[in-house]
Amino acid sequence: MASLLDYKCPNCGGNLVFDAVAGALVCDNCGSRYDPGQFQAVYQAGRPQAQAPAGADSASRAEGSTWPTGFGQYTCPSCGAAVVAEATAAAGSCPYCRSPVVMTAQVAGELAPDLVVPFKTTRDQAVEALRKLYLNKRLLPKVFAAQNFVDEVKGVYVPFWLFDFDTEIHERYIMRDVSRRRHGSTEHITTREYAAERAGRARFMGIPVDGSTNMPDPIMESVEPFDLSQSVLFRPSYLSGFLAERYDVDSNQAHARAHDRLTKSAGTLFRDTVTGHQTIKPAGSSVTVTKMAVHYALLPVWMLTTIWRDQRFTFAMNGQTGRLIGDLPLDRQAYWRWLGLLFSVSAVVAGGLAALAVAL
Amino acid sequence: MSGRGAWRRLVAAAALGLAATAGVWGSASAALADAARPLLQDTAGLLTADQASTLEAELERVSAEYRADVVIVTIRALDARTVEAYADDYFDYGPSLEDPALPGRDVNDGYGRGADRSGVLLLVSVNPRQAHITTTGQAIDIFTDARQDEIWDAIIPSLTNDRWDSALRRFVSEVDQTYRGATRFRWEIVALAALAGGLLGGLTPVTIWRRQLKSVKPAAHARPYLQTASLVLTSSNDTFVGQSTRVIHHNESSGSGGGGSSTHSGSSGISHGGSSRSF
């Protein structure tokens, strides 16, 4: 039996969900508020029937035959229904009684996140942000914006690997000065070339790499950055009322992407220290990592999906900063219509002016 | 709603542009139609009446076609002025005041069409036997030094042999050809400008609008995660690699070669091109 927690209000027994605006667990029945950090202890003491996470991992492994690549089964602690969930799911809700469920085995032991950035934005804000994304887009199909709003909005805690690097950076530059001297009809153009080497130390903190294969990497990188100074130590209760995934890309696999981004960050870090030349061009760089640390974090993302003409459109909003991204469809007819119209008008104006210039 | 408003604005802007273009065109043509001075001034009496009227008709036709005054002046004798100064003054002040010493000289009586007073004038003096072509305004650029040499080559033999009618008719036909050659590329330039303007004015906005639809792109680097306070420079080394010198020999003769037109200013201050020959 997987270890599950459905957070019940100690006051009235209603469902407790994490409220992004209040930054607290709020009872959906009586409105009582609980601090997620302290709630754990209170909850564990008040409800001894909540299962302890110890040994839960092996139990759930034995239960789901295709785990960890397929699906796992659990019994809803609220209504007792047998529920099938994706093996990587760490939080969700019971499809029968809608009670929020946190699968603590998915966030315990090896799988326990170090940090969590709690949601700061609400579902309504995500929907509103998507509505605003549709505004003032001349080439967005009108029917897309009008008929097809949003099919599904999910608040997901996405597993991320956060990489800290202490580095030694080596950068090279080439500088050129050109001087011209003229004696009578002879001109001497002298080019002096210089080379500069700069070495130094730099620290990068919290380069995020998406740890879930369910989440498209380009979309996850587009909702960056997250302000990690607002992250808190992980408590499972933050997940209540949201969906959560556990990582299925391990930190070794993720490291390559973080290192790739790190390497591309160097090259012009010390550019300001190269002075006194007409042209200064970067001429290569190298990065040596002297110290590395990895943290496992759950970061908040609103995933919005809509299907239009059999095509799925995915939007993502940074659950902390509210930054919303997502590619929209192109109205090809409008594209060609506008191009034709603007081309014709510009051509007539430019041609008319040219004709005037030629004639006068 | 906003889309329809934008359409309307665009159409209005296009109409305005067209109207402005047509308006400028119309007023320009009106300004060009005011020349009424005779284009042939045969004061030396080198032509018969028939020859003169035929030549004048040709001058009228060419002048009207290319919107420039094409003028031929013949004189018995030259005064104290050079043939160049005489021709320039004739073009600038018109036939009524040939002597620059006379008071009341007015450049408004002169030749030339449009704001730049475009035109070309051939002066033939019988004593001394000299001739001068003066060009003004747009004609300066059309009648390059090289082109003038060709015109002289075509008419000097006839002038030398006193075949005046033949020489002057040949001059008009050379002017006609020169203008036709100079204006032959006009519609290509217009078409090219229209194409370039259309592409620029058409592609720029739709490309911007198209880009607005895309917001997913992988991160290129990790700069936002650099702790700027942690950036420490530990070594810095600048070295001189080497130098190279290129020597360019400039051609001192600044003559305008085949493509240019040399210019000077007459007593009126109006800029002229031109050249003289003795025959």
XYZ file of C-alpha atoms in Angstrom:
639
model
C 0.000 0.000 0.000
C 1.470 3.297 -1.021
C 1.636 5.837 1.697
C -0.925 8.492 1.074
C -1.985 11.595 2.849
C -5.213 13.380 2.386
C -4.929 16.434 4.537
C -8.031 16.784 6.676
C -8.893 19.818 8.737
C -8.310 19.029 12.446
C -11.173 21.414 13.155
C -13.997 20.045 10.977
C -12.560 17.190 8.893
C -12.855 19.068 5.561
C -10.191 18.865 2.827
C -7.139 21.072 3.273
C -5.603 22.535 0.116
C -2.618 24.841 -0.320
C -3.814 28.365 -1.082
C -1.370 30.306 -3.265
C -2.580 33.733 -2.214
C -2.645 33.017 1.520
C 0.496 30.877 1.328
C -1.163 28.471 3.775
C -3.221 25.314 3.921
C -6.851 26.365 3.951
C -9.839 24.187 4.797
C -12.319 24.196 1.904
C -15.141 23.639 4.422
C -14.600 25.897 7.452
C -11.846 28.185 6.137
C -9.349 27.373 8.908
C -5.732 28.145 7.980
C -2.633 26.152 8.812
C 1.015 26.873 8.181
C 2.329 24.080 5.925
C 5.624 23.946 7.810
C 4.104 23.408 11.217
C 1.087 21.489 10.073
C 3.007 18.296 9.582
C 3.658 17.828 13.303
C 0.175 18.820 14.375
C -1.333 16.591 11.771
C 0.784 13.563 12.516
C -0.025 13.885 16.234
C -3.736 14.442 15.765
C -4.280 11.730 13.177
C -2.274 8.660 14.202
C -3.947 6.632 11.422
C -1.922 8.468 8.776
C 0.573 5.977 7.477
C 4.248 6.474 8.172
C 6.378 6.864 5.073
C 8.943 4.260 6.212
C 8.885 1.186 3.987
C 6.199 2.664 1.811
C 8.436 2.792 -1.214
C 8.951 -0.946 -1.401
C 5.300 -1.569 -0.665
C 4.108 0.509 -3.566
C 6.721 -1.023 -5.823
C 5.375 -4.461 -5.096
C 1.836 -3.408 -5.694
C 2.024 -1.818 -9.144
C 3.236 -4.517 -11.486
C 4.571 -2.144 -14.154
C 5.920 0.453 -11.738
C 7.975 2.656 -12.182
C 7.470 3.066 -15.940
C 3.754 2.438 -16.101
C 1.033 3.047 -13.589
C 0.544 2.561 -9.888
C -2.594 1.858 -7.948
C -3.678 3.353 -4.676
C -6.725 3.389 -2.486
C -8.236 6.796 -1.825
C -7.893 7.517 1.907
C -11.128 9.516 1.842
C -13.605 7.324 -0.003
C -11.761 4.037 -0.323
C -11.970 3.850 -4.112
C -9.191 2.049 -6.008
C -7.480 4.649 -8.150
C -4.953 4.148 -10.930
C -2.397 6.927 -11.329
C 0.708 7.448 -13.404
C 3.749 6.018 -11.725
C 5.435 9.423 -11.658
C 2.473 11.202 -10.060
C 3.240 12.513 -6.589
C 0.085 14.461 -5.885
C -3.349 14.765 -7.386
C -6.957 14.298 -6.482
C -9.255 11.311 -6.218
C -11.345 11.173 -9.412
C -14.345 9.907 -7.418
C -14.522 12.124 -4.344
C -12.214 14.986 -5.511
C -10.247 14.842 -2.276
C -6.703 16.104 -2.716
C -4.180 13.312 -2.282
C -0.442 13.458 -1.712
C 1.423 10.239 -2.409
C 4.085 10.731 0.191
C 6.107 7.716 -0.973
C 6.809 9.628 -4.180
C 8.373 12.472 -2.245
C 10.118 10.547 0.516
C 13.533 8.968 0.932
C 15.520 9.046 -2.304
C 12.708 10.924 -3.934
C 12.366 13.601 -1.254
C 12.772 17.108 -2.702
C 15.144 19.471 -0.942
C 13.190 22.569 -1.772
C 9.823 23.705 -2.974
C 8.785 27.046 -4.403
C 5.127 27.333 -3.421
C 2.509 28.547 -5.877
C 2.058 32.323 -5.721
C -0.561 32.543 -8.453
C -4.045 31.109 -8.713
C -5.872 29.153 -11.368
C -7.925 32.261 -12.184
C -4.781 34.290 -12.723
C -3.466 31.626 -15.103
C -6.706 31.646 -17.109
C -6.687 35.457 -17.159
C -3.061 35.499 -18.318
C -3.952 33.170 -21.185
C -6.872 35.400 -22.149
C -4.464 38.343 -22.258
C -2.016 36.343 -24.382
C -4.697 36.156 -27.073
C -5.104 39.948 -27.155
C -3.563 42.134 -29.851
C -2.387 39.185 -31.917
C -3.313 40.187 -35.435
C -2.405 36.862 -37.012
C -4.050 34.668 -34.392
C -7.082 32.956 -35.958
C -10.143 34.825 -34.725
C -12.062 31.604 -34.119
C -9.219 30.256 -31.996
C -9.513 33.140 -29.576
C -13.320 33.248 -29.727
C -14.468 29.627 -29.593
C -11.590 27.777 -28.170
C -10.525 28.945 -24.844
C -9.007 26.434 -22.543
C -9.770 22.755 -22.010
C -7.667 22.002 -19.004
C -5.812 23.959 -16.336
C -3.491 22.094 -14.037
C -1.308 23.411 -11.262
C 1.710 21.148 -11.347
C 4.725 20.944 -9.087
C 7.364 20.036 -11.657
C 10.492 18.236 -10.490
C 13.628 20.204 -11.297
C 17.278 19.586 -10.673
C 18.990 22.769 -9.556
C 22.698 22.922 -10.240
C 25.147 25.144 -8.360
C 28.541 25.536 -9.980
C 31.711 27.166 -8.697
C 33.746 27.764 -11.814
C 36.997 29.011 -13.145
C 36.416 30.973 -16.325
C 38.998 31.606 -18.988
C 38.197 34.088 -21.743
C 40.128 35.290 -24.772
C 39.628 38.439 -26.788
C 41.156 39.849 -29.964
C 41.455 43.610 -30.299
C 42.278 45.661 -33.388
C 43.279 49.267 -33.907
C 43.367 50.704 -37.410
C 45.211 53.933 -38.200
C 45.399 55.721 -41.543
C 48.205 58.037 -42.613
C 48.373 59.760 -45.948
C 51.393 61.250 -47.646
C 50.366 62.828 -50.924
C 48.793 60.142 -53.038
C 49.964 57.245 -50.849
C 47.888 56.057 -47.930
C 49.212 53.708 -45.250
C 46.587 51.706 -43.402
C 48.129 50.075 -40.366
C 46.280 47.426 -38.398
C 47.591 46.544 -34.952
C 46.323 43.368 -33.385
C 46.296 42.565 -29.685
C 45.183 39.567 -27.672
C 43.771 39.613 -24.172
C 43.376 36.766 -21.726
C 41.165 37.012 -18.699
C 40.770 34.420 -16.007
C 38.522 34.548 -13.012
C 36.032 32.821 -10.782
C 32.283 32.863 -10.999
C 29.488 31.151 -9.156
C 26.252 30.085 -10.780
C 23.393 29.100 -8.500
C 20.279 27.166 -9.236
C 20.479 26.457 -12.978
C 17.248 24.490 -13.379
C 16.870 21.369 -15.480
C 13.476 19.758 -15.941
C 13.519 16.338 -14.271
C 10.253 15.039 -15.716
C 9.890 13.442 -19.134
C 6.192 14.334 -19.026
C 7.080 18.013 -19.245
C 8.445 19.388 -22.552
C 11.897 20.854 -21.889
C 11.633 23.893 -24.209
C 8.426 24.941 -22.437
C 9.971 24.438 -19.014
C 13.007 26.525 -19.986
C 10.762 29.226 -21.391
C 8.911 29.846 -18.116
C 12.192 30.510 -16.314
C 13.418 32.163 -14.232
C 12.198 31.152 -10.785
C 13.236 33.217 -7.804
C 14.850 30.558 -5.672
C 15.373 32.938 -2.780
C 11.673 32.378 -2.101
C 12.046 28.623 -1.943
C 11.307 26.817 1.311
C 12.236 23.447 2.734
C 10.012 20.798 1.275
C 6.909 19.645 3.129
C 4.414 17.318 1.433
C 1.541 19.512 2.569
C 2.498 22.178 0.000
C 1.344 19.754 -2.673
C -2.192 19.436 -1.350
C -4.658 20.600 -3.962
C -2.131 20.503 -6.798
C -0.696 17.903 -9.091
C 2.870 16.892 -8.560
C 5.342 14.771 -10.421
C 8.421 13.027 -9.193
C 11.582 12.995 -11.236
C 12.200 10.296 -13.815
C 15.284 11.926 -15.316
C 18.078 11.497 -12.804
C 20.564 14.212 -11.891
C 23.350 12.608 -13.950
C 21.261 12.850 -17.102
C 20.208 16.392 -16.267
C 23.778 17.466 -15.586
C 24.680 17.539 -19.294
C 22.059 20.178 -20.043
C 23.059 22.336 -17.064
C 26.708 22.115 -18.056
C 25.871 22.996 -21.643
C 24.094 26.145 -20.513
C 26.953 26.948 -18.154
C 29.504 26.701 -20.966
C 27.469 29.017 -23.155
C 27.275 31.607 -20.377
C 30.983 32.313 -20.489
C 32.688 34.253 -23.253
C 32.012 37.887 -22.425
C 31.848 37.911 -18.606
C 35.041 39.953 -18.354
C 34.409 41.998 -21.493
C 34.284 45.247 -19.487
C 37.864 44.796 -18.331
C 39.171 44.909 -21.904
C 39.435 48.571 -22.864
C 41.239 51.078 -25.033
C 40.816 49.522 -28.464
C 38.721 50.292 -31.514
C 37.295 46.823 -31.907
C 37.150 44.094 -29.289
C 35.928 40.652 -30.234
C 35.460 37.598 -28.007
C 37.716 34.798 -29.240
C 36.747 31.797 -27.216
C 36.316 30.743 -23.616
C 36.525 27.758 -21.368
C 34.817 26.871 -18.130
C 36.198 24.557 -15.469
C 33.879 23.451 -12.693
C 35.658 23.380 -9.362
C 32.669 22.553 -7.200
C 29.173 21.374 -7.955
C 26.048 20.896 -5.910
C 22.675 19.500 -6.969
C 19.353 20.149 -5.317
C 16.082 18.509 -6.044
C 13.241 20.989 -6.100
C 9.587 21.113 -6.989
C 8.764 24.289 -8.886
C 5.220 25.545 -9.557
C 3.901 25.643 -13.128
C 0.370 26.116 -14.382
C -0.165 23.944 -17.444
C -2.987 25.031 -19.742
C -3.976 22.966 -22.727
C -6.461 23.389 -25.497
C -7.219 21.352 -28.584
C -8.026 23.139 -31.811
C -8.488 21.429 -35.161
C -7.088 18.198 -33.756
C -3.939 19.914 -32.637
C -2.935 20.303 -29.015
C -1.686 23.671 -27.807
C 0.168 23.768 -24.527
C 0.744 26.882 -22.487
C 2.684 27.144 -19.285
C 2.686 29.830 -16.647
C 5.372 30.245 -14.068
C 3.384 29.619 -10.865
C 5.641 31.976 -8.968
C 6.158 34.942 -11.310
C 3.086 34.631 -13.553
C 5.145 34.540 -16.769
C 3.030 32.767 -19.382
C 4.392 31.242 -22.563
C 3.063 29.072 -25.364
C 3.047 29.030 -29.144
C -0.162 30.126 -30.836
C -1.469 29.025 -34.252
C -0.995 31.240 -37.309
C -3.936 32.416 -39.399
C -2.407 31.788 -42.839
C -5.209 33.511 -44.692
C -4.808 36.645 -42.572
C -1.044 36.428 -43.007
C -1.252 36.492 -46.802
C -4.062 39.034 -46.789
C -2.083 41.456 -44.648
C 1.105 40.818 -46.590
C -0.703 41.456 -49.858
C -2.380 44.619 -48.630
C 0.683 46.101 -46.953
C 2.866 45.105 -49.895
C 0.508 46.821 -52.344
C 0.172 50.001 -50.301
C 3.917 50.267 -49.663
C 4.699 49.457 -53.292
C 2.311 52.156 -54.547
C 3.716 54.745 -52.140
C 7.352 53.828 -52.811
C 6.734 53.575 -56.561
C 4.908 56.908 -56.556
C 7.728 58.626 -54.709
C 10.281 57.037 -57.019
C 8.285 58.147 -60.071
C 8.224 61.694 -58.681
C 11.965 61.637 -58.035
C 12.626 60.317 -61.536
C 10.275 62.748 -63.237
C 11.396 65.948 -61.519
C -13.406 44.918 -34.075
C -9.935 46.375 -33.691
C -8.913 44.490 -36.815
C -11.600 46.164 -38.896
C -10.606 49.600 -37.545
C -7.018 48.965 -38.522
C -8.086 47.982 -42.050
C -10.005 51.196 -42.392
C -7.033 53.236 -41.164
C -4.745 51.524 -43.642
C -7.032 52.096 -46.590
C -7.362 55.749 -45.578
C -3.593 56.115 -45.336
C -3.170 54.534 -48.772
C -5.738 56.870 -50.303
C -4.046 59.859 -48.696
C -0.664 58.777 -50.072
C -2.094 58.393 -53.562
C -3.842 61.761 -53.382
C -0.642 63.456 -52.224
C 1.319 61.846 -55.037
C -1.262 62.898 -57.643
C -1.380 66.414 -56.201
C 2.371 66.977 -56.359
C 2.415 65.532 -59.867
C -0.349 67.838 -61.014
C 1.196 71.029 -59.629
C 4.577 70.036 -61.043
C 3.135 69.609 -64.541
C 1.365 72.966 -64.223
C 4.623 74.698 -63.332
C 6.303 73.157 -66.320
C 3.797 74.465 -68.837
C 4.536 78.172 -68.494
C 7.435 78.512 -70.937
C 6.466 80.777 -73.820
C 9.789 82.123 -75.110
C 10.839 81.114 -78.643
C 13.203 78.171 -78.522
C 14.949 79.103 -81.757
C 16.655 82.510 -81.892
C 18.296 82.691 -85.329
C 19.580 86.255 -84.975
C 22.430 85.510 -87.371
C 19.921 84.554 -90.050
C 21.545 81.267 -90.949
C 18.292 79.460 -91.795
C 15.550 79.926 -94.355
C 12.042 80.536 -93.041
C 11.035 76.925 -93.828
C 14.102 75.505 -92.150
C 13.532 77.711 -89.103
C 9.896 76.706 -88.624
C 10.720 72.993 -89.005
C 13.560 73.263 -86.510
C 11.472 75.249 -84.056
C 8.722 72.641 -84.196
C 11.300 69.961 -83.387
C 12.605 72.014 -80.466
C 9.054 72.434 -79.149
C 8.396 68.727 -79.418
C 11.604 67.652 -77.669
C 11.207 70.315 -74.987
C 7.662 69.246 -74.232
C 8.519 65.551 -74.198
C 11.398 65.828 -71.744
C 10.117 68.808 -69.747
C 13.263 70.850 -70.408
C 13.908 73.874 -72.605
C 15.984 72.875 -75.617
C 17.171 76.161 -77.132
C 19.254 77.100 -80.187
C 20.713 80.606 -80.545
C 22.777 81.901 -83.465
C 24.624 85.240 -83.397
C 26.672 87.171 -85.983
C 29.312 88.352 -83.561
C 30.358 87.792 -80.012
C 30.699 90.767 -77.619
C 33.302 91.121 -74.883
C 32.061 87.997 -73.187
C 33.378 84.519 -73.824
C 31.151 82.162 -75.750
C 30.492 80.318 -72.459
C 29.477 83.469 -70.540
C 27.308 84.598 -73.449
C 25.499 81.262 -73.635
C 25.014 81.085 -69.852
C 23.653 84.636 -69.699
C 21.335 83.970 -72.634
C 19.924 80.934 -70.889
C 19.691 82.642 -67.482
C 18.258 86.044 -68.525
C 16.445 85.221 -71.751
C 16.567 86.797 -75.236
C 15.285 90.271 -74.309
C 18.431 91.292 -72.481
C 21.457 90.034 -74.310
C 23.837 92.599 -72.909
C 24.659 91.987 -69.275
C 25.561 95.672 -68.828
C 21.922 96.685 -69.265
C 20.013 97.328 -66.046
C 16.945 95.384 -65.005
C 18.289 91.935 -65.752
C 15.830 89.394 -64.491
C 16.435 85.691 -64.225
C 12.651 85.219 -64.410
C 12.906 85.987 -68.121
C 15.389 83.195 -68.631
C 14.930 79.680 -69.937
C 14.648 76.446 -68.009
C 11.745 74.391 -66.757
C 10.839 73.341 -63.253
C 12.419 74.363 -59.988
C 15.897 73.411 -61.214
C 15.468 75.313 -64.514
C 16.215 72.253 -66.548
C 17.359 72.847 -70.100
C 20.097 72.775 -72.710
C 21.162 75.629 -74.996
C 23.367 75.607 -78.102
C 24.967 78.934 -78.992
C 26.521 79.294 -82.462
C 28.625 82.380 -83.134
C 29.688 83.118 -86.698
C 32.446 85.572 -85.743
C 34.493 84.140 -84.172
C 33.475 80.682 -85.357
C 32.741 79.235 -81.971
C 29.928 77.264 -80.435
C 28.926 76.423 -76.879
C 26.533 73.962 -75.271
C 25.290 74.997 -71.823
C 23.294 72.689 -69.598
C 21.257 73.552 -66.514
C 19.475 71.650 -63.754
C 18.741 67.995 -64.457
C 20.305 68.382 -67.914
C 23.723 68.818 -66.265
C 23.609 65.203 -65.149
C 22.092 63.923 -68.395
C 24.592 65.688 -70.697
C 27.823 64.350 -69.247
C 31.165 65.615 -70.484
C 31.577 62.468 -72.498
C 28.120 62.773 -74.030
C 28.838 66.395 -75.012
C 32.008 65.254 -76.777
C 29.900 62.852 -78.819
C 27.449 65.618 -79.740
C 30.298 67.871 -80.842
C 31.756 65.085 -82.933
C 28.397 64.752 -84.679
C 27.817 68.429 -85.491
C 31.270 70.052 -85.880
C 31.835 68.767 -89.487
C 28.569 70.358 -90.627
C 29.289 73.621 -88.801
C 32.765 73.795 -90.352
C 31.212 73.489 -93.833
C 28.496 76.092 -93.135
C 25.794 73.462 -93.445
C 23.880 75.200 -90.632
C 20.507 73.552 -91.066
C 22.026 70.085 -91.061
C 24.176 70.849 -88.007
C 21.326 72.280 -85.956
C 18.878 69.486 -86.864
C 21.532 66.967 -85.947
C 21.958 68.752 -82.613
C 18.235 68.440 -81.831
C 18.231 64.774 -82.746
C 21.317 64.158 -80.555
C 19.581 65.923 -77.656
C 16.504 63.804 -78.270
C 18.579 60.610 -78.190
C 20.437 61.715 -75.083
C 17.221 62.340 -73.202
C 15.710 59.099 -74.428
C 18.794 57.204 -73.248
C 18.766 58.953 -69.888
C 15.084 58.378 -69.290
C 15.004 54.842 -70.652
C 15.612 53.224 -67.220
C 13.023 55.308 -65.439
C 10.331 52.655 -65.143
C 12.823 50.064 -64.024
C 13.843 52.356 -61.180
C 10.208 52.924 -60.281
C 9.470 49.193 -60.412
C 12.526 48.424 -58.305
C 11.582 51.064 -55.741
C 8.016 49.734 -55.636
C 9.263 46.175 -55.109
C 11.747 47.175 -52.413
C 9.215 49.433 -50.700
C 6.547 46.749 -50.906
C 8.758 44.070 -49.440
C 9.968 46.348 -46.667
C 6.553 47.769 -45.849
C 4.806 44.416 -46.245
C 7.172 41.904 -44.700
C 8.248 43.954 -41.693
C 4.880 44.179 -39.934
C 3.677 40.657 -40.747
C 6.980 39.218 -39.570
C 6.641 41.110 -36.297
C 3.033 39.950 -35.916
C 4.039 36.401 -36.708
C 6.778 36.457 -34.091
C 4.247 37.572 -31.473
C 2.712 34.109 -31.720
C 5.911 32.363 -30.646
C 7.081 32.448 -27.071
C 8.553 28.984 -26.531
C 12.271 28.854 -26.992
C 14.960 26.882 -25.195
C 17.272 28.810 -22.919
C 20.520 29.741 -24.647
C 22.658 30.127 -21.547
C 22.544 30.398 -17.779
C 23.431 34.060 -17.318
C 20.456 34.826 -15.016
C 21.900 32.377 -12.512
C 25.314 34.037 -12.297
C 25.933 35.439 -8.831
C 27.355 38.775 -9.951
C 28.976 39.375 -6.570
C 30.945 36.157 -7.031
C 32.634 37.322 -10.236
C 36.333 37.753 -9.461
C 39.083 38.495 -11.978
C 42.196 36.538 -11.015
C 44.487 37.170 -13.952
C 44.605 39.599 -16.808
C 47.056 39.658 -19.651
C 47.133 41.837 -22.765
C 49.680 41.192 -25.493
C 50.606 42.820 -28.760
C 50.246 40.244 -31.500
C 51.518 42.115 -34.506
C 50.789 44.706 -37.117
C 50.283 44.850 -40.814
C 50.314 47.829 -43.157
C 48.478 48.174 -46.397
C 49.552 50.825 -48.894
C 47.003 52.364 -51.218
C 47.985 54.591 -54.132
C 45.266 57.108 -54.847
C 44.805 58.343 -58.370
C 45.439 62.110 -58.158
C 43.615 63.105 -61.327
C 40.137 63.886 -60.122
C 38.602 64.247 -63.592
C 35.053 63.028 -63.815
C 35.911 60.593 -66.590
C 33.079 59.217 -68.684
C 30.381 59.329 -66.061
C 30.492 62.854 -64.664
C 29.624 66.376 -65.612
C 31.827 69.344 -64.737
C 29.989 72.471 -63.661
C 30.532 76.187 -63.194
C 28.383 79.160 -62.191
C 27.369 81.996 -64.511
C 26.961 85.670 -63.559
C 23.461 84.911 -62.288
C 24.793 82.375 -59.812
C 22.882 79.554 -61.511
C 24.988 76.439 -61.913
C 25.687 75.273 -65.470
C 27.427 72.470 -67.228
C 28.732 72.812 -70.725
C 31.552 72.859 -73.232
C 32.783 74.997 -76.142
C 34.259 74.224 -79.570
C 35.717 76.272 -82.384
C 34.858 75.250 -85.901
